[in-house]
Coordinates of C-alpha atoms and ligand atoms in Angstrom, one line a residue:
M60 CA 45.6 -8.0 -36.9
P61 CA 43.4 -9.4 -34.0
T62 CA 43.7 -13.1 -33.3
F63 CA 41.1 -15.6 -32.4
F64 CA 40.8 -19.1 -30.9
I65 CA 37.7 -21.4 -31.1
K66 CA 37.3 -24.4 -28.9
T67 CA 34.6 -26.8 -30.0
Y68 CA 32.7 -29.3 -27.8
G69 CA 30.4 -32.0 -29.0
C70 CA 29.4 -33.4 -32.4
Q71 CA 30.5 -32.9 -36.0
M72 CA 27.7 -30.4 -36.5
N73 CA 29.4 -28.2 -34.0
E74 CA 32.8 -28.8 -35.7
R75 CA 31.2 -27.6 -38.9
D76 CA 29.6 -24.6 -37.3
S77 CA 33.0 -23.6 -35.8
E78 CA 34.6 -23.9 -39.3
Q79 CA 31.9 -21.5 -40.6
V80 CA 32.6 -19.0 -37.8
A81 CA 36.4 -19.3 -38.4
H82 CA 35.9 -18.7 -42.1
S83 CA 33.8 -15.5 -41.4
L84 CA 36.4 -14.2 -39.0
I85 CA 39.3 -14.8 -41.3
E86 CA 37.4 -13.0 -44.1
R87 CA 37.3 -10.0 -41.8
G88 CA 41.1 -10.1 -41.2
Y89 CA 41.2 -12.0 -37.9
Q90 CA 44.0 -14.6 -37.6
P91 CA 43.5 -18.0 -36.1
V92 CA 45.8 -19.1 -33.3
S93 CA 46.2 -22.5 -31.7
D94 CA 46.4 -21.3 -28.1
E95 CA 43.9 -19.2 -26.2
A96 CA 46.6 -17.4 -24.3
N97 CA 47.6 -15.6 -27.5
A98 CA 44.1 -14.8 -28.7
D99 CA 42.3 -11.5 -28.7
V100 CA 39.0 -13.3 -29.1
V101 CA 38.2 -16.6 -27.4
L102 CA 35.1 -18.5 -28.4
L103 CA 33.7 -21.7 -26.9
N104 CA 31.3 -23.5 -29.2
T105 CA 29.3 -25.6 -26.8
C106 CA 27.3 -28.8 -26.5
S107 CA 24.3 -29.5 -24.3
V108 CA 23.6 -33.2 -25.1
R109 CA 25.1 -34.4 -21.8
D110 CA 25.6 -32.6 -18.5
M111 CA 29.3 -33.3 -18.6
A112 CA 29.7 -31.3 -21.8
D113 CA 27.9 -28.4 -20.2
Q114 CA 30.1 -28.5 -17.2
K115 CA 33.3 -28.8 -19.2
A116 CA 32.6 -25.6 -21.2
L117 CA 31.5 -23.7 -18.0
G118 CA 34.7 -24.9 -16.2
K119 CA 36.8 -23.9 -19.2
M120 CA 35.3 -20.4 -19.4
G121 CA 35.7 -20.0 -15.6
M122 CA 39.4 -20.7 -16.0
L123 CA 39.6 -18.2 -18.8
G124 CA 38.6 -15.6 -16.2
R125 CA 42.3 -15.4 -15.3
I126 CA 43.2 -14.1 -18.8
A127 CA 40.3 -11.7 -18.5
S128 CA 41.6 -10.2 -15.3
Q129 CA 45.1 -9.6 -16.9
R130 CA 43.9 -8.6 -20.4
P131 CA 40.4 -7.0 -20.1
E132 CA 40.5 -6.2 -23.8
V133 CA 40.1 -9.9 -24.8
V134 CA 36.6 -10.8 -26.0
F135 CA 35.1 -14.0 -24.6
G136 CA 32.1 -15.8 -26.0
F137 CA 29.9 -18.8 -25.8
L138 CA 28.4 -20.1 -29.0
G139 CA 26.1 -23.0 -29.9
C140 CA 23.8 -25.3 -28.0
M141 CA 24.5 -24.4 -24.4
A142 CA 24.4 -20.7 -25.3
Q143 CA 21.0 -21.3 -26.8
A144 CA 19.7 -23.2 -23.8
R145 CA 21.1 -20.9 -21.1
G146 CA 21.1 -17.5 -22.8
E147 CA 21.7 -14.4 -20.7
T148 CA 22.2 -16.4 -17.5
L149 CA 25.7 -17.1 -18.8
L150 CA 26.5 -13.4 -18.7
D151 CA 25.3 -13.3 -15.0
Q152 CA 27.2 -16.4 -14.1
L153 CA 30.5 -15.5 -15.7
P154 CA 30.9 -11.7 -15.8
H155 CA 33.9 -11.7 -18.1
V156 CA 31.8 -13.2 -20.9
D157 CA 31.0 -10.6 -23.5
L158 CA 29.1 -12.7 -26.1
V159 CA 26.4 -15.4 -26.2
V160 CA 25.2 -16.6 -29.6
G161 CA 22.7 -19.3 -30.2
T162 CA 22.5 -22.0 -32.9
Q163 CA 20.6 -20.0 -35.5
K164 CA 23.0 -17.0 -35.4
F165 CA 26.5 -18.3 -36.2
H166 CA 26.5 -16.1 -39.3
R167 CA 26.3 -13.0 -37.0
V168 CA 29.3 -13.9 -34.8
A169 CA 31.8 -11.9 -36.9
D170 CA 29.6 -8.8 -36.7
Y171 CA 29.3 -9.1 -32.9
V172 CA 33.0 -9.8 -32.5
D173 CA 33.9 -6.7 -34.5
E174 CA 31.6 -4.6 -32.4
L175 CA 33.0 -5.9 -29.1
V176 CA 36.6 -5.6 -30.2
A177 CA 36.0 -2.0 -31.3
R178 CA 34.3 -1.1 -28.0
K179 CA 37.0 -2.8 -25.9
A180 CA 39.7 -1.0 -27.9
T181 CA 38.3 2.3 -26.5
R182 CA 39.0 1.0 -23.0
R183 CA 36.0 2.9 -21.5
M184 CA 34.7 1.1 -18.4
D185 CA 31.1 1.3 -19.6
D186 CA 32.1 -0.4 -22.8
L187 CA 34.1 -3.1 -20.9
R188 CA 30.8 -4.1 -19.3
F189 CA 29.0 -4.1 -22.7
S190 CA 27.8 -7.6 -23.8
I191 CA 25.7 -9.1 -26.6
C192 CA 23.3 -12.0 -26.3
D193 CA 21.5 -13.3 -29.5
I194 CA 19.6 -16.5 -29.2
A195 CA 16.6 -15.6 -31.4
E196 CA 15.3 -17.9 -34.1
E197 CA 16.0 -16.9 -37.7
A198 CA 14.2 -18.1 -40.8
G199 CA 16.6 -19.4 -43.4
S200 CA 19.5 -19.8 -41.0
Q201 CA 20.1 -23.4 -42.3
E202 CA 21.4 -21.7 -45.5
T203 CA 24.1 -19.8 -43.7
I204 CA 26.5 -22.7 -42.9
R205 CA 28.0 -23.0 -46.4
E206 CA 31.5 -21.6 -46.6
Q207 CA 34.6 -23.6 -45.5
Q208 CA 38.1 -22.7 -44.6
L209 CA 40.0 -25.7 -45.8
A210 CA 43.4 -26.6 -44.3
P211 CA 46.3 -27.1 -46.8
R212 CA 45.8 -30.6 -48.4
Q213 CA 42.5 -31.2 -46.7
V214 CA 40.7 -34.0 -48.5
T215 CA 37.7 -34.6 -46.3
A216 CA 35.0 -32.2 -45.4
F217 CA 31.6 -32.0 -43.6
V218 CA 28.6 -30.4 -45.3
S219 CA 25.7 -29.3 -43.2
I220 CA 22.5 -30.1 -45.0
M221 CA 19.9 -29.3 -42.4
Q222 CA 19.4 -27.9 -39.0
G223 CA 17.1 -29.0 -36.1
C224 CA 15.0 -32.0 -35.3
N225 CA 11.3 -32.6 -34.8
M226 CA 11.6 -36.1 -33.3
R227 CA 11.1 -35.4 -29.6
C228 CA 13.1 -38.3 -28.2
T229 CA 12.4 -37.9 -24.6
F230 CA 16.0 -37.8 -23.4
C231 CA 17.2 -35.3 -26.0
I232 CA 17.7 -31.5 -25.7
V233 CA 18.5 -31.0 -29.4
P234 CA 14.9 -30.1 -30.5
R235 CA 15.1 -27.3 -27.9
T236 CA 18.7 -26.1 -28.7
R237 CA 18.6 -26.6 -32.5
G238 CA 14.9 -25.9 -33.2
A239 CA 12.6 -27.4 -35.9
E240 CA 13.9 -29.2 -39.0
R241 CA 15.0 -26.9 -41.8
S242 CA 16.7 -28.1 -44.9
R243 CA 19.0 -26.5 -47.5
T244 CA 18.1 -27.0 -51.1
I245 CA 19.7 -29.8 -53.1
R246 CA 21.0 -27.2 -55.6
E247 CA 22.8 -25.3 -52.8
I248 CA 24.3 -28.4 -51.2
E249 CA 25.5 -29.7 -54.6
R250 CA 27.1 -26.3 -55.3
E251 CA 29.0 -26.5 -52.0
V252 CA 30.2 -30.0 -52.7
R253 CA 31.3 -29.0 -56.3
D254 CA 33.3 -26.1 -54.8
L255 CA 34.9 -28.4 -52.1
V256 CA 35.9 -30.9 -54.8
S257 CA 37.4 -28.2 -57.0
R258 CA 39.6 -27.3 -54.0
G259 CA 40.8 -30.9 -53.5
V260 CA 38.3 -32.5 -51.3
K261 CA 37.6 -36.2 -52.1
E262 CA 35.3 -37.3 -49.4
V263 CA 32.3 -35.4 -48.0
T264 CA 30.1 -36.3 -45.0
L265 CA 26.6 -34.9 -45.1
L266 CA 25.5 -33.7 -41.7
G267 CA 22.2 -33.3 -39.9
Q268 CA 20.7 -34.2 -36.6
I269 CA 18.3 -36.5 -38.4
V270 CA 20.1 -36.5 -41.7
N271 CA 18.1 -39.2 -43.5
L272 CA 14.9 -37.4 -43.0
Y273 CA 16.4 -34.4 -44.8
G274 CA 13.8 -32.3 -46.6
R275 CA 10.7 -34.3 -45.6
H276 CA 8.7 -31.2 -44.8
E277 CA 10.0 -29.0 -47.6
F278 CA 10.5 -31.1 -50.7
P279 CA 8.4 -33.8 -52.5
I280 CA 9.1 -37.5 -53.0
T281 CA 9.9 -37.9 -56.7
G282 CA 10.0 -41.2 -58.6
G283 CA 9.5 -43.0 -55.3
K284 CA 12.6 -41.4 -53.9
S285 CA 12.8 -39.4 -50.7
P286 CA 14.4 -35.9 -50.8
F287 CA 17.4 -37.5 -49.0
V288 CA 17.9 -40.1 -51.7
Q289 CA 17.5 -37.5 -54.4
L290 CA 20.2 -35.5 -52.6
L291 CA 22.5 -38.5 -52.4
E292 CA 22.1 -39.1 -56.1
A293 CA 22.9 -35.4 -56.9
V294 CA 26.0 -35.3 -54.8
H295 CA 27.1 -38.7 -56.0
A296 CA 27.1 -37.3 -59.5
V297 CA 29.7 -34.7 -58.7
D298 CA 32.8 -35.5 -60.8
G299 CA 36.0 -35.9 -58.7
L300 CA 34.2 -36.9 -55.5
E301 CA 35.4 -40.3 -54.4
R302 CA 33.4 -41.0 -51.3
L303 CA 30.1 -40.0 -49.7
R304 CA 29.0 -40.5 -46.1
F305 CA 26.3 -39.2 -43.9
T306 CA 25.6 -38.9 -40.2
S307 CA 23.5 -39.1 -38.0
P308 CA 20.5 -41.0 -39.3
H309 CA 17.4 -42.2 -37.5
P310 CA 16.5 -45.9 -38.0
M311 CA 12.9 -44.9 -39.0
G312 CA 14.4 -42.9 -42.0
F313 CA 15.8 -46.1 -43.7
R314 CA 13.1 -46.9 -46.2
D315 CA 13.6 -49.1 -49.2
D316 CA 14.8 -46.3 -51.5
L317 CA 17.7 -45.6 -49.1
I318 CA 18.6 -49.2 -48.7
R319 CA 18.6 -49.5 -52.5
A320 CA 21.0 -46.5 -52.7
F321 CA 23.6 -48.6 -50.9
S322 CA 23.4 -51.1 -53.8
E323 CA 23.2 -48.5 -56.6
L324 CA 25.6 -45.7 -55.5
P325 CA 29.2 -47.0 -55.4
K326 CA 30.6 -43.8 -53.9
L327 CA 28.4 -44.2 -50.8
A328 CA 30.8 -45.6 -48.3
E329 CA 30.1 -48.9 -46.4
H330 CA 29.5 -47.4 -43.0
V331 CA 26.3 -46.5 -41.2
H332 CA 26.2 -45.0 -37.8
L333 CA 22.8 -46.3 -36.7
P334 CA 21.8 -45.1 -33.2
L335 CA 20.2 -48.0 -31.3
Q336 CA 19.8 -46.4 -27.8
S337 CA 18.3 -49.5 -26.2
G338 CA 17.5 -53.1 -27.0
S339 CA 14.4 -53.1 -24.8
D340 CA 11.1 -52.3 -26.5
R341 CA 9.7 -51.0 -23.2
I342 CA 12.6 -48.5 -22.9
L343 CA 12.5 -47.6 -26.6
R344 CA 8.8 -46.6 -26.1
G345 CA 9.8 -44.5 -23.1
M346 CA 12.5 -42.9 -25.2
H347 CA 9.9 -42.3 -27.9
R348 CA 12.3 -43.9 -30.5
T349 CA 9.4 -45.1 -32.8
Y350 CA 11.0 -48.5 -33.6
T351 CA 11.3 -51.8 -31.9
S352 CA 14.3 -54.1 -31.4
D353 CA 12.9 -56.4 -34.1
K354 CA 12.6 -53.6 -36.6
Y355 CA 16.1 -52.5 -35.8
R356 CA 17.3 -56.1 -36.3
A357 CA 15.5 -56.3 -39.6
L358 CA 17.0 -53.0 -40.8
V359 CA 20.5 -54.3 -40.0
A360 CA 19.8 -57.4 -42.0
K361 CA 18.6 -55.3 -45.0
L362 CA 21.7 -53.1 -44.9
R363 CA 24.0 -56.1 -44.6
S364 CA 22.3 -57.7 -47.6
A365 CA 22.6 -54.5 -49.7
R366 CA 26.3 -54.1 -48.8
P367 CA 27.7 -57.3 -47.2
A368 CA 30.9 -55.5 -46.0
I369 CA 29.1 -52.6 -44.4
A370 CA 30.4 -51.4 -41.0
L371 CA 27.8 -50.6 -38.4
T372 CA 28.4 -48.3 -35.4
T373 CA 25.9 -47.1 -32.9
D374 CA 25.0 -45.1 -29.8
V375 CA 23.5 -46.7 -26.7
I376 CA 22.2 -45.1 -23.5
V377 CA 22.3 -47.1 -20.3
G378 CA 20.4 -46.2 -17.1
F379 CA 17.4 -44.5 -18.8
P380 CA 14.7 -43.9 -16.2
G381 CA 12.9 -47.2 -15.4
E382 CA 15.6 -49.4 -17.0
Q383 CA 15.5 -52.7 -15.1
Q384 CA 18.3 -55.3 -15.2
S385 CA 16.2 -57.3 -17.6
D386 CA 15.9 -54.3 -20.0
Y387 CA 19.7 -53.8 -19.8
Q388 CA 20.2 -57.5 -20.5
Q389 CA 18.1 -57.1 -23.7
T390 CA 20.3 -54.2 -24.8
R391 CA 23.5 -56.2 -24.0
D392 CA 22.2 -59.2 -25.9
L393 CA 21.2 -57.2 -29.0
V394 CA 24.6 -55.4 -29.0
E395 CA 26.4 -58.7 -28.8
E396 CA 24.1 -60.3 -31.5
I397 CA 24.6 -57.5 -34.0
G398 CA 28.4 -57.3 -33.5
F399 CA 28.9 -53.6 -34.0
D400 CA 32.2 -52.3 -35.4
N401 CA 32.1 -49.8 -32.6
A402 CA 29.7 -48.0 -30.3
F403 CA 29.4 -45.0 -28.1
V404 CA 28.0 -45.9 -24.7
F405 CA 26.5 -43.2 -22.6
R406 CA 25.2 -43.1 -19.1
Y407 CA 21.8 -41.4 -19.1
S408 CA 22.0 -37.9 -17.7
P409 CA 18.9 -35.8 -17.3
R410 CA 18.7 -32.7 -19.4
A411 CA 16.6 -29.8 -18.2
E412 CA 13.1 -29.4 -19.7
T413 CA 13.2 -32.8 -21.4
P414 CA 10.3 -35.3 -20.8
A415 CA 12.7 -38.0 -19.5
A416 CA 14.0 -35.7 -16.8
Q417 CA 10.5 -35.5 -15.3
M418 CA 10.1 -39.3 -15.3
G419 CA 10.2 -41.3 -12.1
E420 CA 12.4 -44.4 -11.4
H421 CA 15.7 -42.8 -12.1
V422 CA 18.5 -45.4 -12.0
D423 CA 21.2 -44.8 -9.4
E424 CA 24.7 -43.7 -10.6
E425 CA 26.4 -46.9 -9.4
T426 CA 24.1 -49.1 -11.5
K427 CA 24.6 -46.9 -14.5
Q428 CA 28.4 -47.1 -14.1
A429 CA 28.3 -50.9 -13.8
R430 CA 26.1 -51.2 -16.9
N431 CA 28.3 -48.7 -18.8
R432 CA 31.5 -50.7 -17.9
D433 CA 29.9 -54.0 -18.8
L434 CA 28.6 -52.8 -22.2
L435 CA 32.0 -51.3 -23.0
H436 CA 33.6 -54.7 -22.6
V437 CA 31.0 -56.2 -25.0
V438 CA 31.7 -53.3 -27.5
D439 CA 35.5 -53.5 -27.2
A440 CA 35.5 -57.2 -27.9
S441 CA 33.2 -56.8 -30.9
A442 CA 35.3 -53.9 -32.3
R443 CA 38.5 -56.0 -31.9
R444 CA 36.9 -59.0 -33.6
C445 CA 35.7 -56.8 -36.6
N446 CA 39.1 -55.3 -37.0
E447 CA 41.0 -58.5 -36.6
R448 CA 39.0 -60.0 -39.5
L449 CA 40.7 -57.5 -41.7
V450 CA 44.3 -58.6 -40.9
G451 CA 45.9 -60.0 -44.0
T452 CA 43.5 -58.3 -46.4
N453 CA 44.0 -55.4 -48.8
V454 CA 41.8 -52.3 -48.2
E455 CA 41.4 -49.0 -50.0
I456 CA 42.2 -45.9 -47.8
L457 CA 42.1 -42.2 -48.3
C458 CA 45.3 -40.9 -46.8
E459 CA 44.4 -37.8 -44.6
G460 CA 48.0 -36.9 -43.4
P461 CA 50.2 -37.5 -40.4
S462 CA 48.9 -39.7 -37.6
R463 CA 47.8 -37.7 -34.6
T464 CA 49.6 -40.0 -32.1
N465 CA 52.8 -40.3 -34.1
P466 CA 53.3 -37.7 -36.8
A467 CA 56.2 -39.7 -38.3
R468 CA 53.5 -42.1 -39.6
L469 CA 50.6 -41.4 -41.9
M470 CA 46.9 -42.2 -41.3
G471 CA 43.9 -42.7 -43.5
R472 CA 40.4 -44.2 -43.3
T473 CA 38.9 -47.2 -45.0
R474 CA 35.6 -46.9 -46.7
T475 CA 34.2 -48.5 -43.6
N476 CA 35.5 -45.5 -41.6
K477 CA 38.3 -47.3 -39.8
I478 CA 41.5 -45.6 -39.0
V479 CA 44.6 -47.1 -40.6
V480 CA 48.1 -46.1 -39.6
F481 CA 51.1 -46.9 -41.8
E482 CA 54.8 -45.9 -42.5
P483 CA 55.2 -43.4 -45.3
G484 CA 56.3 -44.9 -48.6
V485 CA 54.2 -45.2 -51.7
G486 CA 51.6 -42.5 -51.9
G487 CA 50.9 -39.8 -49.4
S488 CA 48.6 -37.2 -48.1
G489 CA 45.4 -36.7 -50.1
E490 CA 45.8 -39.9 -52.1
M491 CA 43.6 -43.0 -52.4
M492 CA 45.8 -46.0 -51.7
N493 CA 45.7 -49.7 -51.3
V494 CA 47.2 -51.0 -48.1
R495 CA 47.6 -54.5 -46.6
V496 CA 46.5 -54.7 -43.0
T497 CA 49.2 -56.3 -40.8
R498 CA 47.8 -55.8 -37.3
A499 CA 44.6 -54.7 -35.6
T500 CA 43.5 -53.3 -32.2
G501 CA 40.0 -52.4 -31.2
F502 CA 40.7 -48.8 -32.2
S503 CA 43.0 -48.9 -35.3
L504 CA 44.4 -50.9 -38.1
Y505 CA 48.1 -51.0 -38.9
A506 CA 49.1 -51.6 -42.5
E507 CA 51.8 -51.5 -45.2
P508 CA 51.2 -49.4 -48.3
L509 CA 50.8 -51.2 -51.6
D510 CA 50.0 -48.7 -54.3
P511 CA 47.9 -45.6 -55.1
V512 CA 44.4 -46.3 -56.5
L513 CA 43.2 -44.9 -59.8
S514 CA 40.4 -42.5 -59.3
A515 CA 36.9 -44.1 -59.3
A516 CA 35.3 -40.8 -60.4
Ligands
LIG252 S1 16.3 -37.9 -33.4 FE1 16.0 -37.9 -31.2 S2 18.1 -38.1 -30.4 FE2 18.3 -37.4 -32.5 S3 18.5 -35.2 -32.4 FE3 16.3 -35.7 -32.8 S4 15.3 -35.8 -30.8 FE4 17.6 -35.9 -30.5

């Protein structure tokens, strides 16, 4: 039985795409392995959002060339965003690569792998040089990410609800790598969630590049509710589902119906990842983000009033072209004022063929690094404060299994998406539990278990 190994870079969408590919390979009789050295098929599912992610995947594939020289029968492939952006050039750059598959063709990977494995098994030299590159667009490809290979006792799952993005933020390569917005139907998504819940899943996270604008081009507003809110309501009604999350939204997609959903849908967890990107209106305009710092502030206030305990996390870019110290200071002030539960801070890196890459006034690396370090201090202090407030309180968690850093302990997540680590005792993997928080760092909470929670569904 041939074996395969998939390494995934980047976001949760990529994780979900890799699960889909793994599922399709397992269905064909391939066996997953946890180490590339033992694999007959090695696939890197790539990310192009930052230059570093590109370089990591290229470096990794370069190193895999060693295996290729010893075992020429092994199939090597690039999947996903970088494959989409670079296409056939990857085959020229790294001659041991056999397969390049773009973001609309994950459902074809198993066919291509079958073909390559069969050709390589013949060991003819002309076949050893055979390669496949498929980065074409495909109508309906958003409906192909829908089967999941669940691990034993897996209780959380991602559900891809749409592909692509039409927003054209000037720093972002996603519209190029993922194409135009295309949404699955509510009925199909609901079917997938029902299936997951029947197999033991208790929490789903709906995924899309611009998730809260789901369906805006395909489906009507009904009863004053956007297609996304209609979808939330449909998924919320699935019996046995305990928690519902979504990521990543755009601030402009939070209209009143979505804010109201946070008051009306109890399974909707108290966490929103709300990308800010900058606190300077001038830079937000340059980024083409379509909101101002005041609108963002007002949105935070509305969310906090709909759900007072809501946790907010964000993304911020420092060093966007033209960012002056005064712009950065506005970002720093806003991040401090809002008091995020956590934030990802990125140094701007130009991506080929994006409008921002063509802009003048690029900020030098040293300044970007200094702003990055400074903002991380602000974020770390804020994350620690948010977590320390929970010490001494009881919180509900969904236990996901052994802690990654210490498998003798268990870990779970709060409704606010904070990691909680605790000693095994009452309750265990897959259960909703109450725990008392005894200690906090900026990254995690430590707790003692109290009792399992009766199902809310
Ligand atoms: S909303 Fe902007 S940042 Fe997000 S994927 Fe679309 S273009 Fe990129």
